[in-house]
PDB file of C-alpha atoms in Angstrom:
ATOM      1  CA  UNK A   1     -57.977  76.812-104.263  1.00 53.00           C
ATOM      2  CA  UNK A   2     -58.092  78.865-101.100  1.00 78.00           C
ATOM      3  CA  UNK A   3     -61.365  79.738 -99.485  1.00 90.00           C
ATOM      4  CA  UNK A   4     -62.642  83.146 -98.436  1.00 94.00           C
ATOM      5  CA  UNK A   5     -60.079  84.835 -96.230  1.00 95.00           C
ATOM      6  CA  UNK A   6     -60.875  87.540 -93.705  1.00 96.00           C
ATOM      7  CA  UNK A   7     -58.546  89.663 -91.638  1.00 96.00           C
ATOM      8  CA  UNK A   8     -58.042  90.358 -88.883  1.00 97.00           C
ATOM      9  CA  UNK A   9     -59.689  87.391 -87.178  1.00 95.00           C
ATOM     10  CA  UNK A  10     -60.126  89.428 -84.019  1.00 97.00           C
ATOM     11  CA  UNK A  11     -60.165  93.175 -83.470  1.00 97.00           C
ATOM     12  CA  UNK A  12     -60.553  95.036 -80.206  1.00 98.00           C
ATOM     13  CA  UNK A  13     -60.989  98.773 -80.512  1.00 97.00           C
ATOM     14  CA  UNK A  14     -61.972 101.689 -78.357  1.00 97.00           C
ATOM     15  CA  UNK A  15     -65.289 103.401 -78.802  1.00 97.00           C
ATOM     16  CA  UNK A  16     -64.984 106.245 -81.300  1.00 97.00           C
ATOM     17  CA  UNK A  17     -62.123 104.761 -83.316  1.00 98.00           C
ATOM     18  CA  UNK A  18     -62.375 103.717 -86.948  1.00 98.00           C
ATOM     19  CA  UNK A  19     -61.822 100.111 -88.025  1.00 98.00           C
ATOM     20  CA  UNK A  20     -61.239  98.486 -91.380  1.00 98.00           C
ATOM     21  CA  UNK A  21     -62.053  94.848 -92.069  1.00 98.00           C
ATOM     22  CA  UNK A  22     -60.717  92.995 -95.077  1.00 97.00           C
ATOM     23  CA  UNK A  23     -62.113  90.177 -97.201  1.00 97.00           C
ATOM     24  CA  UNK A  24     -60.354  88.197 -99.921  1.00 96.00           C
ATOM     25  CA  UNK A  25     -62.981  86.258-101.877  1.00 95.00           C
ATOM     26  CA  UNK A  26     -62.451  83.058-103.792  1.00 93.00           C
ATOM     27  CA  UNK A  27     -60.802  83.789-107.121  1.00 91.00           C
ATOM     28  CA  UNK A  28     -63.367  84.081-109.899  1.00 88.00           C
ATOM     29  CA  UNK A  29     -66.299  84.748-107.602  1.00 90.00           C
ATOM     30  CA  UNK A  30     -68.074  87.817-108.881  1.00 88.00           C
ATOM     31  CA  UNK A  31     -70.505  88.221-105.986  1.00 88.00           C
ATOM     32  CA  UNK A  32     -69.366  89.325-102.529  1.00 93.00           C
ATOM     33  CA  UNK A  33     -71.471  89.838 -99.423  1.00 93.00           C
ATOM     34  CA  UNK A  34     -70.952  91.270 -95.970  1.00 95.00           C
ATOM     35  CA  UNK A  35     -73.090  90.104 -93.063  1.00 94.00           C
ATOM     36  CA  UNK A  36     -73.103  90.920 -89.374  1.00 95.00           C
ATOM     37  CA  UNK A  37     -73.828  88.331 -86.700  1.00 90.00           C
ATOM     38  CA  UNK A  38     -74.412  89.587 -83.199  1.00 89.00           C
ATOM     39  CA  UNK A  39     -73.995  87.154 -80.328  1.00 83.00           C
ATOM     40  CA  UNK A  40     -76.776  84.577 -80.364  1.00 75.00           C
ATOM     41  CA  UNK A  41     -78.509  86.147 -83.334  1.00 78.00           C
ATOM     42  CA  UNK A  42     -78.952  85.428 -87.020  1.00 79.00           C
ATOM     43  CA  UNK A  43     -77.243  86.893 -90.043  1.00 86.00           C
ATOM     44  CA  UNK A  44     -77.882  90.536 -90.776  1.00 88.00           C
ATOM     45  CA  UNK A  45     -77.246  91.522 -94.392  1.00 88.00           C
ATOM     46  CA  UNK A  46     -75.055  94.578 -94.795  1.00 93.00           C
ATOM     47  CA  UNK A  47     -73.948  95.007 -98.415  1.00 93.00           C
ATOM     48  CA  UNK A  48     -73.679  93.053-101.672  1.00 90.00           C
ATOM     49  CA  UNK A  49     -71.299  93.560-104.597  1.00 91.00           C
ATOM     50  CA  UNK A  50     -71.955  91.968-107.976  1.00 86.00           C
ATOM     51  CA  UNK A  51     -69.253  92.467-110.582  1.00 83.00           C
ATOM     52  CA  UNK A  52     -69.110  96.059-111.777  1.00 84.00           C
ATOM     53  CA  UNK A  53     -72.715  96.833-110.878  1.00 85.00           C
ATOM     54  CA  UNK A  54     -73.593  99.391-108.242  1.00 88.00           C
ATOM     55  CA  UNK A  55     -73.518  97.661-104.837  1.00 90.00           C
ATOM     56  CA  UNK A  56     -76.684  96.932-102.882  1.00 88.00           C
ATOM     57  CA  UNK A  57     -76.104  98.966 -99.718  1.00 91.00           C
ATOM     58  CA  UNK A  58     -79.612  98.559 -98.346  1.00 87.00           C
ATOM     59  CA  UNK A  59     -78.437  96.681 -95.258  1.00 89.00           C
ATOM     60  CA  UNK A  60     -75.891  99.172 -93.965  1.00 94.00           C
ATOM     61  CA  UNK A  61     -77.194 100.259 -90.542  1.00 94.00           C
ATOM     62  CA  UNK A  62     -75.878 103.819 -90.586  1.00 95.00           C
ATOM     63  CA  UNK A  63     -73.657 106.207 -92.523  1.00 96.00           C
ATOM     64  CA  UNK A  64     -70.786 105.182 -90.258  1.00 98.00           C
ATOM     65  CA  UNK A  65     -70.605 101.972 -92.283  1.00 98.00           C
ATOM     66  CA  UNK A  66     -69.145 101.836 -95.773  1.00 97.00           C
ATOM     67  CA  UNK A  67     -67.589  99.209 -97.999  1.00 97.00           C
ATOM     68  CA  UNK A  68     -65.543  99.124-101.135  1.00 96.00           C
ATOM     69  CA  UNK A  69     -64.541  96.472-103.599  1.00 95.00           C
ATOM     70  CA  UNK A  70     -61.955  96.781-106.327  1.00 85.00           C
ATOM     71  CA  UNK A  71     -63.194  94.915-109.385  1.00 81.00           C
ATOM     72  CA  UNK A  72     -63.780  91.302-108.454  1.00 81.00           C
ATOM     73  CA  UNK A  73     -61.167  91.109-105.762  1.00 89.00           C
ATOM     74  CA  UNK A  74     -60.592  92.364-102.248  1.00 95.00           C
ATOM     75  CA  UNK A  75     -63.272  94.166-100.294  1.00 97.00           C
ATOM     76  CA  UNK A  76     -62.929  96.346 -97.220  1.00 98.00           C
ATOM     77  CA  UNK A  77     -65.665  97.176 -94.737  1.00 98.00           C
ATOM     78  CA  UNK A  78     -65.030 100.373 -92.787  1.00 98.00           C
ATOM     79  CA  UNK A  79     -66.792 101.367 -89.599  1.00 98.00           C
ATOM     80  CA  UNK A  80     -66.198 104.925 -88.496  1.00 98.00           C
ATOM     81  CA  UNK A  81     -66.545 106.195 -84.927  1.00 98.00           C
ATOM     82  CA  UNK A  82     -67.277 102.710 -83.613  1.00 98.00           C
ATOM     83  CA  UNK A  83     -69.946 102.220 -80.971  1.00 97.00           C
ATOM     84  CA  UNK A  84     -70.385  99.366 -78.524  1.00 96.00           C
ATOM     85  CA  UNK A  85     -73.403  98.099 -80.432  1.00 96.00           C
ATOM     86  CA  UNK A  86     -71.087  97.497 -83.404  1.00 97.00           C
ATOM     87  CA  UNK A  87     -69.546  94.579 -81.490  1.00 97.00           C
ATOM     88  CA  UNK A  88     -70.276  91.467 -83.536  1.00 97.00           C
ATOM     89  CA  UNK A  89     -68.763  88.957 -85.921  1.00 95.00           C
ATOM     90  CA  UNK A  90     -68.530  90.385 -89.423  1.00 97.00           C
ATOM     91  CA  UNK A  91     -68.810  87.703 -92.063  1.00 96.00           C
ATOM     92  CA  UNK A  92     -67.797  87.915 -95.679  1.00 96.00           C
ATOM     93  CA  UNK A  93     -69.010  85.483 -98.313  1.00 94.00           C
ATOM     94  CA  UNK A  94     -68.515  85.095-102.028  1.00 92.00           C
ATOM     95  CA  UNK A  95     -70.219  83.174-104.791  1.00 87.00           C
ATOM     96  CA  UNK A  96     -70.308  82.676-108.516  1.00 81.00           C
ATOM     97  CA  UNK A  97     -73.091  84.469-110.287  1.00 68.00           C
ATOM     98  CA  UNK A  98     -73.746  82.536-113.446  1.00 58.00           C
ATOM     99  CA  UNK A  99     -77.221  81.747-114.733  1.00 50.00           C
ATOM    100  CA  UNK A 100     -75.786  78.831-116.686  1.00 50.00           C
ATOM    101  CA  UNK A 101     -75.561  77.072-113.325  1.00 51.00           C
ATOM    102  CA  UNK A 102     -79.322  76.889-113.310  1.00 51.00           C
ATOM    103  CA  UNK A 103     -79.751  78.935-110.198  1.00 52.00           C
ATOM    104  CA  UNK A 104     -77.326  76.995-108.032  1.00 57.00           C
ATOM    105  CA  UNK A 105     -74.629  79.216-106.624  1.00 71.00           C
ATOM    106  CA  UNK A 106     -74.038  78.729-102.905  1.00 80.00           C
ATOM    107  CA  UNK A 107     -72.216  81.125-100.666  1.00 87.00           C
ATOM    108  CA  UNK A 108     -68.743  80.385 -99.374  1.00 90.00           C
ATOM    109  CA  UNK A 109     -68.123  82.057 -96.052  1.00 93.00           C
ATOM    110  CA  UNK A 110     -64.953  83.243 -94.410  1.00 94.00           C
ATOM    111  CA  UNK A 111     -64.360  82.608 -90.724  1.00 91.00           C
ATOM    112  CA  UNK A 112     -65.299  86.160 -89.872  1.00 94.00           C
ATOM    113  CA  UNK A 113     -63.764  89.042 -87.971  1.00 97.00           C
ATOM    114  CA  UNK A 114     -64.807  89.274 -84.340  1.00 96.00           C
ATOM    115  CA  UNK A 115     -65.030  92.971 -83.497  1.00 98.00           C
ATOM    116  CA  UNK A 116     -65.166  94.073 -79.890  1.00 97.00           C
ATOM    117  CA  UNK A 117     -65.711  97.747 -79.114  1.00 97.00           C
ATOM    118  CA  UNK A 118     -64.764  98.676 -75.553  1.00 96.00           C
TER     119      UNK A 118
ATOM    120  CA  UNK B   1     -89.725  90.907-101.287  1.00 76.00           C
ATOM    121  CA  UNK B   2     -88.069  87.557-100.819  1.00 81.00           C
ATOM    122  CA  UNK B   3     -87.741  86.267 -97.257  1.00 85.00           C
ATOM    123  CA  UNK B   4     -87.193  83.163 -95.152  1.00 91.00           C
ATOM    124  CA  UNK B   5     -88.879  82.207 -91.884  1.00 92.00           C
ATOM    125  CA  UNK B   6     -87.564  79.363 -89.789  1.00 92.00           C
ATOM    126  CA  UNK B   7     -88.650  77.947 -86.467  1.00 85.00           C
ATOM    127  CA  UNK B   8     -87.144  79.563 -83.448  1.00 84.00           C
ATOM    128  CA  UNK B   9     -84.973  77.623 -81.095  1.00 85.00           C
ATOM    129  CA  UNK B  10     -83.277  76.574 -79.157  1.00 93.00           C
ATOM    130  CA  UNK B  11     -84.024  72.928 -79.819  1.00 96.00           C
ATOM    131  CA  UNK B  12     -82.718  70.259 -77.438  1.00 97.00           C
ATOM    132  CA  UNK B  13     -82.922  66.592 -78.370  1.00 97.00           C
ATOM    133  CA  UNK B  14     -81.594  63.349 -77.034  1.00 97.00           C
ATOM    134  CA  UNK B  15     -79.189  61.375 -79.171  1.00 97.00           C
ATOM    135  CA  UNK B  16     -80.933  59.249 -81.832  1.00 97.00           C
ATOM    136  CA  UNK B  17     -84.079  61.386 -81.752  1.00 97.00           C
ATOM    137  CA  UNK B  18     -85.799  62.570 -84.931  1.00 98.00           C
ATOM    138  CA  UNK B  19     -85.146  66.158 -85.955  1.00 97.00           C
ATOM    139  CA  UNK B  20     -87.309  68.578 -87.891  1.00 97.00           C
ATOM    140  CA  UNK B  21     -86.474  72.252 -88.307  1.00 97.00           C
ATOM    141  CA  UNK B  22     -89.182  74.096 -90.191  1.00 97.00           C
ATOM    142  CA  UNK B  23     -88.423  76.633 -92.901  1.00 97.00           C
ATOM    143  CA  UNK B  24     -90.863  78.480 -95.137  1.00 97.00           C
ATOM    144  CA  UNK B  25     -90.089  81.057 -97.761  1.00 94.00           C
ATOM    145  CA  UNK B  26     -91.591  83.890 -99.733  1.00 92.00           C
ATOM    146  CA  UNK B  27     -90.219  84.554-103.190  1.00 89.00           C
ATOM    147  CA  UNK B  28     -91.343  86.302-106.338  1.00 83.00           C
ATOM    148  CA  UNK B  29     -89.363  84.041-108.648  1.00 81.00           C
ATOM    149  CA  UNK B  30     -88.046  80.489-108.527  1.00 82.00           C
ATOM    150  CA  UNK B  31     -85.300  80.505-105.946  1.00 89.00           C
ATOM    151  CA  UNK B  32     -82.719  77.958-104.971  1.00 90.00           C
ATOM    152  CA  UNK B  33     -82.987  76.877-101.354  1.00 93.00           C
ATOM    153  CA  UNK B  34     -80.165  76.095 -98.962  1.00 93.00           C
ATOM    154  CA  UNK B  35     -79.433  74.946 -95.459  1.00 96.00           C
ATOM    155  CA  UNK B  36     -76.243  76.244 -93.896  1.00 95.00           C
ATOM    156  CA  UNK B  37     -74.758  74.992 -90.641  1.00 96.00           C
ATOM    157  CA  UNK B  38     -72.519  76.725 -88.141  1.00 92.00           C
ATOM    158  CA  UNK B  39     -70.722  74.383 -85.746  1.00 93.00           C
ATOM    159  CA  UNK B  40     -69.436  75.845 -82.466  1.00 89.00           C
ATOM    160  CA  UNK B  41     -66.416  78.035 -83.096  1.00 83.00           C
ATOM    161  CA  UNK B  42     -66.546  77.568 -86.856  1.00 85.00           C
ATOM    162  CA  UNK B  43     -67.750  79.502 -89.878  1.00 84.00           C
ATOM    163  CA  UNK B  44     -70.935  78.857 -91.803  1.00 90.00           C
ATOM    164  CA  UNK B  45     -70.813  76.072 -94.319  1.00 92.00           C
ATOM    165  CA  UNK B  46     -73.248  74.747 -96.850  1.00 93.00           C
ATOM    166  CA  UNK B  47     -75.079  71.643 -95.612  1.00 96.00           C
ATOM    167  CA  UNK B  48     -77.397  70.941 -98.541  1.00 96.00           C
ATOM    168  CA  UNK B  49     -79.276  72.606-101.353  1.00 93.00           C
ATOM    169  CA  UNK B  50     -82.165  72.183-103.799  1.00 93.00           C
ATOM    170  CA  UNK B  51     -82.543  74.161-106.975  1.00 89.00           C
ATOM    171  CA  UNK B  52     -86.090  73.416-108.131  1.00 89.00           C
ATOM    172  CA  UNK B  53     -89.440  72.166-106.928  1.00 93.00           C
ATOM    173  CA  UNK B  54     -89.534  68.567-105.639  1.00 95.00           C
ATOM    174  CA  UNK B  55     -85.743  68.372-105.486  1.00 95.00           C
ATOM    175  CA  UNK B  56     -84.430  66.709-102.327  1.00 97.00           C
ATOM    176  CA  UNK B  57     -81.135  67.902-100.934  1.00 96.00           C
ATOM    177  CA  UNK B  58     -79.227  65.533 -98.684  1.00 97.00           C
ATOM    178  CA  UNK B  59     -75.925  65.421 -96.834  1.00 96.00           C
ATOM    179  CA  UNK B  60     -74.586  63.831 -93.639  1.00 95.00           C
ATOM    180  CA  UNK B  61     -77.943  62.121 -93.018  1.00 97.00           C
ATOM    181  CA  UNK B  62     -79.867  65.396 -93.281  1.00 98.00           C
ATOM    182  CA  UNK B  63     -82.578  65.858 -95.903  1.00 98.00           C
ATOM    183  CA  UNK B  64     -84.803  68.683 -97.103  1.00 98.00           C
ATOM    184  CA  UNK B  65     -87.348  68.664 -99.919  1.00 98.00           C
ATOM    185  CA  UNK B  66     -88.208  71.771-101.945  1.00 97.00           C
ATOM    186  CA  UNK B  67     -92.021  72.004-101.683  1.00 96.00           C
ATOM    187  CA  UNK B  68     -93.376  74.701-103.969  1.00 94.00           C
ATOM    188  CA  UNK B  69     -97.015  74.048-103.041  1.00 94.00           C
ATOM    189  CA  UNK B  70     -96.331  74.763 -99.364  1.00 95.00           C
ATOM    190  CA  UNK B  71     -93.319  77.078 -99.957  1.00 96.00           C
ATOM    191  CA  UNK B  72     -91.334  75.029 -97.489  1.00 97.00           C
ATOM    192  CA  UNK B  73     -87.882  73.461 -97.139  1.00 98.00           C
ATOM    193  CA  UNK B  74     -87.960  71.682 -93.789  1.00 98.00           C
ATOM    194  CA  UNK B  75     -84.739  70.097 -92.554  1.00 98.00           C
ATOM    195  CA  UNK B  76     -84.988  66.536 -91.215  1.00 98.00           C
ATOM    196  CA  UNK B  77     -82.696  63.891 -89.804  1.00 98.00           C
ATOM    197  CA  UNK B  78     -83.815  60.508 -88.613  1.00 97.00           C
ATOM    198  CA  UNK B  79     -81.312  60.024 -85.809  1.00 96.00           C
ATOM    199  CA  UNK B  80     -79.310  62.953 -84.496  1.00 98.00           C
ATOM    200  CA  UNK B  81     -75.882  62.690 -82.916  1.00 97.00           C
ATOM    201  CA  UNK B  82     -74.109  64.869 -80.381  1.00 97.00           C
ATOM    202  CA  UNK B  83     -71.857  66.086 -83.210  1.00 97.00           C
ATOM    203  CA  UNK B  84     -74.923  67.603 -84.941  1.00 98.00           C
ATOM    204  CA  UNK B  85     -75.138  70.273 -82.251  1.00 97.00           C
ATOM    205  CA  UNK B  86     -74.894  73.533 -84.190  1.00 96.00           C
ATOM    206  CA  UNK B  87     -76.901  76.471 -85.478  1.00 93.00           C
ATOM    207  CA  UNK B  88     -78.814  75.792 -88.691  1.00 96.00           C
ATOM    208  CA  UNK B  89     -79.747  78.532 -91.163  1.00 95.00           C
ATOM    209  CA  UNK B  90     -82.268  78.256 -93.961  1.00 95.00           C
ATOM    210  CA  UNK B  91     -81.582  80.500 -96.957  1.00 92.00           C
ATOM    211  CA  UNK B  92     -82.810  81.275-100.438  1.00 90.00           C
ATOM    212  CA  UNK B  93     -81.313  82.871-103.487  1.00 86.00           C
ATOM    213  CA  UNK B  94     -82.503  83.573-106.985  1.00 76.00           C
ATOM    214  CA  UNK B  95     -79.830  84.224-109.600  1.00 65.00           C
ATOM    215  CA  UNK B  96     -82.495  85.486-111.950  1.00 65.00           C
ATOM    216  CA  UNK B  97     -83.374  88.355-109.606  1.00 62.00           C
ATOM    217  CA  UNK B  98     -79.877  89.343-108.635  1.00 60.00           C
ATOM    218  CA  UNK B  99     -78.453  86.520-106.538  1.00 61.00           C
ATOM    219  CA  UNK B 100     -79.302  88.176-103.281  1.00 73.00           C
ATOM    220  CA  UNK B 101     -79.229  85.687-100.413  1.00 83.00           C
ATOM    221  CA  UNK B 102     -81.872  85.824 -97.684  1.00 86.00           C
ATOM    222  CA  UNK B 103     -81.241  83.981 -94.433  1.00 89.00           C
ATOM    223  CA  UNK B 104     -83.511  82.872 -91.650  1.00 90.00           C
ATOM    224  CA  UNK B 105     -82.634  83.829 -88.116  1.00 89.00           C
ATOM    225  CA  UNK B 106     -81.058  80.462 -87.352  1.00 92.00           C
ATOM    226  CA  UNK B 107     -82.118  77.571 -85.117  1.00 95.00           C
ATOM    227  CA  UNK B 108     -79.791  76.377 -82.411  1.00 94.00           C
ATOM    228  CA  UNK B 109     -79.737  72.609 -81.924  1.00 97.00           C
ATOM    229  CA  UNK B 110     -78.238  70.876 -78.908  1.00 97.00           C
ATOM    230  CA  UNK B 111     -78.079  67.093 -78.840  1.00 98.00           C
ATOM    231  CA  UNK B 112     -77.508  65.506 -75.453  1.00 97.00           C
ATOM    232  CA  UNK B 113     -76.117  62.006 -74.932  1.00 95.00           C
TER     233      UNK B 113
END
């Protein structure tokens, strides 16, 4: 089936505006992650959804960032009052979460949304 | 908590050279270990994985062995090619403690002809 789909692929916005990024995970994947990758840097964890459990929001950098997920489907990451330091590639990934797999459940990444705040 | 530490780059090698990228981990349970690769202009993709101690993951000539005694998962390739130029990320995950993924900071590899 289709892989993880993210939209838009590129977004340019003015400082102070709100943006919404979308992620469509692979069908059947119960776990969904958002990461941020600044230019030349590693992956910064933002938020993790697992089924109907409360999300792990420990990576969100400020209260301007929020994310939602409806059931086991689409997720949206919202950044309010964007700042220039928010410029980065925002990556979404999904995975199965099934202990019957014996601990093997790799992440499948989307191609990311490149956000540029001017 | 769980974490991954990998060697900093950038790494520059000549074609056909031997590659090692070090990765060590800290985990409270028994995680699965992964190497992900990000080619220029592309998204991250799984390169190889190992799910238990002494397992060896391999793909595209790359290998990594899950060493519990040294808590390491070093990536190796005997003869690199220009097409191996990419950023490599070590990662761990433990389904039994919530399936959170922890990534290293990435190591950039450039292979020159």
